[in-house]
Amino acid sequence: MSVPLYQVPEQQPSVWQPTSVEEAMHLKHKWGDKAVLISGGTWLRTRWENGVSPLPQHLISLARIQALSGLAMDAGGQIHIGPSLRLADLMDSELMQMKCALLVKACAEIAAPSVRNLASIGGNVVTRTGDLIAALLVMDAQVVCSDGTAEYTLPLAKWLDAPTQPTSEVMTGIKVPNTDIEDAESTFEFYLKVGRREAFTPSVVTVAGRLGLAPDQTILSIALAAGGGSAVPARFADLEAAAIGRPLSKDLLQLLHTGVSEGFQAVPDDYAGVAYRKQTAANLIVSECYKVWRKGGGANAPKS
């Protein structure tokens, strides 16, 4: 989509290419609201073209800061993801395919290949409504942020709880802990996105889940999250706590459906209302949990 001529500013923004986080934040502090930190720019571009946000006077590119594009696993099995890592590169990584398959699956649901070649994982998270966030939440991801002088690490769920994110800092890392569930006989993961058409579509609802089950189908661990549209994705902490230690059963599935439907903080728009989004999120999550139940012999399911 091109910008109509009458919307093109007389002076195009200056583009700066710092090579360190410290330099990038120095520039950001210098110009404040007149400058924007940018990585892939796919989300920001749509906001500028649609008139949602004004084109800033300065663009501070993070592309040359190599530390923000790294990908590694430490000795404890924790994955360290640079926020500037492109979605296409993340999907192609053997490490991510092996250790973070759920996140790879979520990336495949984002836009088209041409967009994934530009879009970054950090940019998707910084929007606070990105389709990757539900998957990262159930993986207990953490974010690392810096103001240019000091870094801090915060659980993604807690970072999202803030009403707005500070404009005087930049995300410098995403950490995904070792997701192996001790003592679990079986581990199941799912990620689903519902849009207004089959492909290359904004989400109406996104859900993700991760269950660790004992041999008797008792739930040892459970993580459920939902988002979509303008909603800030979130976990269902109280519902998860109520499910721990209980066998996966019809009664529990009913409890999960009610809990998700009531607890999902959906946001309406011109395409879908709150009731539809709540019902869809609950149906998707319980449908996946039902499949797990059936695999374990629930309702006398035949063994395959």
Short mmCIF file of C-alpha atoms in Angstrom, two decimals:
data_model
loop_
_atom_site.label_atom_id
_atom_site.label_comp_id
_atom_site.label_asym_id
_atom_site.label_seq_id
_atom_site.Cartn_x
_atom_site.Cartn_y
_atom_site.Cartn_z
CA MET A 1 0.00 0.00 0.00
CA SER A 2 1.44 3.37 -0.97
CA VAL A 3 0.94 6.59 0.93
CA PRO A 4 -1.30 9.12 -0.90
CA LEU A 5 0.69 12.12 -2.07
CA TYR A 6 -1.26 14.50 0.13
CA GLN A 7 -0.15 12.46 3.16
CA VAL A 8 3.56 12.38 2.29
CA PRO A 9 5.42 14.76 4.61
CA GLU A 10 7.49 17.50 3.04
CA GLN A 11 10.59 16.19 4.81
CA GLN A 12 11.26 12.46 4.95
CA PRO A 13 12.61 11.07 8.24
CA SER A 14 16.31 10.81 8.90
CA VAL A 15 17.52 7.21 9.24
CA TRP A 16 20.18 6.41 11.82
CA GLN A 17 22.07 3.11 12.04
CA PRO A 18 23.72 2.71 15.43
CA THR A 19 25.92 -0.33 16.08
CA SER A 20 25.22 -0.72 19.79
CA VAL A 21 22.24 -0.59 22.14
CA GLU A 22 23.91 2.24 24.03
CA GLU A 23 24.22 4.33 20.88
CA ALA A 24 20.63 3.59 19.83
CA MET A 25 19.26 4.64 23.22
CA HIS A 26 21.42 7.78 23.23
CA LEU A 27 19.72 8.80 19.99
CA LYS A 28 16.29 7.89 21.35
CA HIS A 29 16.83 9.92 24.52
CA LYS A 30 18.10 12.82 22.43
CA TRP A 31 15.00 13.08 20.23
CA GLY A 32 12.32 11.51 22.42
CA ASP A 33 8.93 11.24 20.72
CA LYS A 34 10.38 12.60 17.48
CA ALA A 35 12.25 9.31 16.99
CA VAL A 36 11.15 5.68 16.66
CA LEU A 37 13.24 2.53 17.15
CA ILE A 38 12.69 0.22 14.19
CA SER A 39 13.69 -3.31 13.23
CA GLY A 40 11.72 -4.95 10.41
CA GLY A 41 9.19 -2.12 10.34
CA THR A 42 6.31 -4.17 8.94
CA TRP A 43 3.90 -3.24 11.75
CA LEU A 44 5.00 0.39 11.96
CA ARG A 45 4.61 0.83 8.22
CA THR A 46 0.96 -0.22 8.30
CA ARG A 47 0.29 2.31 11.07
CA TRP A 48 1.92 5.12 9.13
CA GLU A 49 0.17 4.24 5.89
CA ASN A 50 -3.23 3.99 7.60
CA GLY A 51 -2.76 7.27 9.43
CA VAL A 52 -2.84 5.61 12.88
CA SER A 53 0.57 7.06 13.81
CA PRO A 54 2.45 10.02 12.31
CA LEU A 55 5.69 9.40 10.46
CA PRO A 56 8.48 10.42 12.88
CA GLN A 57 11.31 12.80 12.14
CA HIS A 58 13.93 10.15 12.94
CA LEU A 59 14.08 6.39 12.39
CA ILE A 60 16.63 4.59 14.57
CA SER A 61 17.37 1.28 12.86
CA LEU A 62 18.42 -1.67 15.02
CA ALA A 63 19.56 -3.72 12.02
CA ARG A 64 23.31 -3.21 12.55
CA ILE A 65 23.31 -4.18 16.23
CA GLN A 66 24.47 -7.78 15.89
CA ALA A 67 23.71 -8.67 19.50
CA LEU A 68 20.00 -8.15 18.83
CA SER A 69 19.89 -10.78 16.06
CA GLY A 70 21.54 -13.69 17.85
CA LEU A 71 20.16 -17.12 18.66
CA ALA A 72 21.75 -19.51 21.14
CA MET A 73 21.10 -22.09 23.85
CA ASP A 74 22.95 -21.90 27.17
CA ALA A 75 24.22 -24.79 29.30
CA GLY A 76 20.92 -25.03 31.13
CA GLY A 77 18.90 -25.47 27.94
CA GLN A 78 17.49 -21.93 27.95
CA ILE A 79 17.03 -20.40 24.50
CA HIS A 80 18.22 -16.82 23.98
CA ILE A 81 16.53 -15.10 21.03
CA GLY A 82 17.62 -11.73 19.70
CA PRO A 83 14.51 -9.54 19.20
CA SER A 84 15.69 -8.45 15.74
CA LEU A 85 15.76 -12.06 14.50
CA ARG A 86 13.56 -12.34 11.44
CA LEU A 87 10.63 -14.75 11.59
CA ALA A 88 11.84 -16.57 8.47
CA ASP A 89 15.26 -17.14 10.05
CA LEU A 90 13.66 -18.34 13.26
CA MET A 91 11.56 -20.85 11.31
CA ASP A 92 14.60 -22.13 9.41
CA SER A 93 16.66 -22.68 12.56
CA GLU A 94 17.21 -26.34 13.48
CA LEU A 95 17.60 -25.30 17.11
CA MET A 96 14.19 -23.62 17.12
CA GLN A 97 12.56 -26.53 15.30
CA MET A 98 13.93 -28.92 17.91
CA LYS A 99 13.45 -26.86 21.10
CA CYS A 100 10.72 -24.35 20.29
CA ALA A 101 8.50 -26.11 17.76
CA LEU A 102 5.40 -24.35 19.09
CA LEU A 103 6.91 -20.94 18.35
CA VAL A 104 7.96 -22.08 14.87
CA LYS A 105 4.38 -23.16 14.21
CA ALA A 106 3.08 -19.79 15.36
CA CYS A 107 5.51 -17.97 13.07
CA ALA A 108 4.15 -19.91 10.09
CA GLU A 109 0.75 -18.31 10.76
CA ILE A 110 2.11 -14.77 10.45
CA ALA A 111 1.29 -12.97 7.21
CA ALA A 112 3.03 -14.09 3.98
CA PRO A 113 6.63 -15.26 3.36
CA SER A 114 7.62 -11.84 2.05
CA VAL A 115 6.54 -10.27 5.35
CA ARG A 116 8.19 -12.98 7.46
CA ASN A 117 11.46 -12.23 5.65
CA LEU A 118 11.31 -8.71 7.15
CA ALA A 119 9.28 -8.97 10.35
CA SER A 120 11.14 -9.56 13.61
CA ILE A 121 10.07 -11.53 16.66
CA GLY A 122 10.72 -8.55 18.91
CA GLY A 123 8.56 -6.31 16.75
CA ASN A 124 5.70 -8.78 17.04
CA VAL A 125 6.00 -8.84 20.83
CA VAL A 126 6.45 -5.08 21.25
CA THR A 127 3.06 -4.47 19.65
CA ARG A 128 1.58 -6.19 22.77
CA THR A 129 -1.05 -7.85 20.55
CA GLY A 130 1.17 -9.93 18.25
CA ASP A 131 0.13 -13.43 17.24
CA LEU A 132 3.34 -14.94 18.64
CA ILE A 133 2.66 -13.79 22.18
CA ALA A 134 0.19 -16.55 23.12
CA ALA A 135 2.78 -19.19 22.20
CA LEU A 136 5.54 -17.39 24.09
CA LEU A 137 3.31 -17.07 27.16
CA VAL A 138 2.71 -20.81 27.47
CA MET A 139 6.45 -21.32 27.04
CA ASP A 140 7.05 -19.08 30.09
CA ALA A 141 9.13 -16.66 28.03
CA GLN A 142 10.93 -13.71 29.57
CA VAL A 143 11.88 -10.40 27.99
CA VAL A 144 15.10 -8.49 28.51
CA CYS A 145 14.97 -4.70 28.19
CA SER A 146 17.54 -1.92 28.42
CA ASP A 147 17.52 1.86 28.80
CA GLY A 148 21.02 2.02 27.33
CA THR A 149 22.84 1.74 30.63
CA ALA A 150 21.31 -1.23 32.46
CA GLU A 151 19.28 -4.30 31.57
CA TYR A 152 16.49 -6.04 33.43
CA THR A 153 14.66 -9.32 32.84
CA LEU A 154 10.94 -9.75 33.40
CA PRO A 155 8.46 -12.56 32.71
CA LEU A 156 6.59 -11.76 29.51
CA ALA A 157 3.26 -12.08 31.34
CA LYS A 158 4.29 -9.44 33.87
CA TRP A 159 5.72 -7.18 31.14
CA LEU A 160 2.37 -7.30 29.36
CA ASP A 161 0.53 -6.38 32.57
CA ALA A 162 1.87 -2.83 32.41
CA PRO A 163 -0.73 -0.42 30.92
CA THR A 164 1.86 0.88 28.44
CA GLN A 165 5.50 0.10 27.75
CA PRO A 166 8.21 2.73 28.40
CA THR A 167 9.37 4.52 25.26
CA SER A 168 12.78 5.15 26.82
CA GLU A 169 13.94 1.53 26.61
CA VAL A 170 14.45 -1.17 24.01
CA MET A 171 13.91 -4.92 24.10
CA THR A 172 17.29 -6.62 23.91
CA GLY A 173 16.36 -10.28 24.30
CA ILE A 174 13.71 -12.95 24.63
CA LYS A 175 14.45 -15.96 26.81
CA VAL A 176 12.62 -19.27 26.60
CA PRO A 177 13.45 -21.64 29.49
CA ASN A 178 14.07 -25.33 29.06
CA THR A 179 10.55 -26.58 28.38
CA ASP A 180 11.14 -30.24 29.22
CA ILE A 181 8.55 -31.23 31.86
CA GLU A 182 10.03 -33.43 34.58
CA ASP A 183 8.13 -36.59 35.47
CA ALA A 184 5.64 -36.12 32.63
CA GLU A 185 4.73 -39.25 30.73
CA SER A 186 3.42 -37.18 27.83
CA THR A 187 3.66 -33.55 26.78
CA PHE A 188 1.22 -31.93 24.37
CA GLU A 189 1.37 -28.50 22.73
CA PHE A 190 -0.97 -26.62 20.44
CA TYR A 191 -1.26 -23.27 18.70
CA LEU A 192 -4.28 -22.18 16.68
CA LYS A 193 -5.21 -18.96 14.93
CA VAL A 194 -8.61 -17.99 13.60
CA GLY A 195 -8.74 -15.23 10.98
CA ARG A 196 -11.25 -13.77 8.57
CA ARG A 197 -9.82 -15.76 5.69
CA GLU A 198 -7.59 -18.79 5.28
CA ALA A 199 -4.22 -17.08 4.89
CA PHE A 200 -2.42 -13.73 5.27
CA THR A 201 -5.06 -12.44 7.65
CA PRO A 202 -5.17 -10.53 10.93
CA SER A 203 -6.19 -12.74 13.81
CA VAL A 204 -9.61 -12.80 15.37
CA VAL A 205 -8.50 -15.26 18.06
CA THR A 206 -5.17 -16.96 18.82
CA VAL A 207 -4.79 -19.67 21.45
CA ALA A 208 -1.90 -21.76 22.69
CA GLY A 209 -1.53 -24.48 25.26
CA ARG A 210 0.94 -26.88 26.83
CA LEU A 211 0.03 -29.87 28.99
CA GLY A 212 2.23 -32.31 30.87
CA LEU A 213 0.45 -35.52 31.91
CA ALA A 214 1.30 -38.37 34.26
CA PRO A 215 0.70 -41.97 33.10
CA ASP A 216 -2.75 -41.91 34.75
CA GLN A 217 -3.68 -38.71 32.84
CA THR A 218 -3.24 -36.53 35.92
CA ILE A 219 -2.25 -33.00 34.90
CA LEU A 220 1.25 -32.25 36.15
CA SER A 221 1.52 -28.91 34.37
CA ILE A 222 -0.76 -26.83 32.22
CA ALA A 223 -0.36 -23.48 30.47
CA LEU A 224 -3.16 -21.87 28.45
CA ALA A 225 -3.20 -18.48 26.72
CA ALA A 226 -5.48 -16.57 24.39
CA GLY A 227 -5.29 -13.35 22.41
CA GLY A 228 -6.22 -12.02 19.00
CA GLY A 229 -7.25 -8.77 17.41
CA SER A 230 -6.61 -5.83 19.73
CA ALA A 231 -6.62 -7.96 22.88
CA VAL A 232 -3.42 -8.21 24.92
CA PRO A 233 -2.81 -11.98 25.16
CA ALA A 234 -2.82 -13.47 28.65
CA ARG A 235 -2.58 -16.71 30.56
CA PHE A 236 -5.42 -18.18 32.61
CA ALA A 237 -3.47 -18.49 35.88
CA ASP A 238 -6.37 -19.27 38.22
CA LEU A 239 -7.82 -21.83 35.83
CA GLU A 240 -4.43 -23.50 35.40
CA ALA A 241 -3.99 -23.72 39.17
CA ALA A 242 -7.42 -25.34 39.52
CA ALA A 243 -6.51 -27.99 36.93
CA ILE A 244 -3.15 -29.06 38.40
CA GLY A 245 -3.33 -32.46 40.06
CA ARG A 246 -6.67 -33.35 38.52
CA PRO A 247 -7.18 -36.07 35.92
CA LEU A 248 -8.02 -34.93 32.41
CA SER A 249 -11.72 -35.75 32.25
CA LYS A 250 -15.04 -34.59 30.87
CA ASP A 251 -15.70 -32.59 34.03
CA LEU A 252 -12.34 -30.85 33.72
CA LEU A 253 -12.96 -30.07 30.06
CA GLN A 254 -16.21 -28.40 31.03
CA LEU A 255 -14.40 -26.42 33.72
CA LEU A 256 -11.79 -25.29 31.20
CA HIS A 257 -14.44 -24.20 28.71
CA THR A 258 -16.26 -22.11 31.29
CA GLY A 259 -13.04 -20.66 32.66
CA VAL A 260 -11.65 -19.61 29.28
CA SER A 261 -14.98 -18.17 28.13
CA GLU A 262 -15.32 -16.09 31.28
CA GLY A 263 -11.68 -15.17 31.72
CA PHE A 264 -10.64 -14.16 28.19
CA GLN A 265 -10.43 -10.37 28.01
CA ALA A 266 -11.54 -10.09 24.39
CA VAL A 267 -11.79 -6.76 22.57
CA PRO A 268 -14.50 -6.18 19.93
CA ASP A 269 -14.02 -4.58 16.54
CA ASP A 270 -15.99 -4.19 13.31
CA TYR A 271 -15.48 -7.86 12.43
CA ALA A 272 -16.16 -9.78 15.64
CA GLY A 273 -17.72 -9.07 19.01
CA VAL A 274 -16.64 -10.06 22.49
CA ALA A 275 -19.06 -12.99 22.81
CA TYR A 276 -17.87 -14.57 19.56
CA ARG A 277 -14.20 -14.23 20.50
CA LYS A 278 -14.77 -15.68 23.98
CA GLN A 279 -16.73 -18.63 22.63
CA THR A 280 -14.18 -19.28 19.89
CA ALA A 281 -11.23 -19.20 22.30
CA ALA A 282 -12.97 -21.60 24.68
CA ASN A 283 -13.96 -23.96 21.86
CA LEU A 284 -10.46 -24.04 20.40
CA ILE A 285 -8.69 -24.71 23.69
CA VAL A 286 -11.13 -27.37 24.86
CA SER A 287 -11.12 -29.04 21.44
CA GLU A 288 -7.35 -29.50 21.68
CA CYS A 289 -7.56 -30.72 25.28
CA TYR A 290 -10.32 -33.12 24.22
CA LYS A 291 -7.99 -34.61 21.61
CA VAL A 292 -5.41 -35.19 24.34
CA TRP A 293 -8.08 -36.83 26.51
CA ARG A 294 -9.10 -39.14 23.68
CA LYS A 295 -5.49 -40.10 23.03
CA GLY A 296 -5.27 -41.19 26.64
CA GLY A 297 -8.37 -43.35 26.40
CA GLY A 298 -10.90 -40.78 27.60
CA ALA A 299 -14.55 -41.81 27.17
CA ASN A 300 -13.32 -45.33 26.36
CA ALA A 301 -11.69 -44.13 23.18
CA PRO A 302 -10.34 -47.00 21.11
CA LYS A 303 -6.58 -47.33 21.14
CA SER A 304 -4.98 -46.66 17.76
#
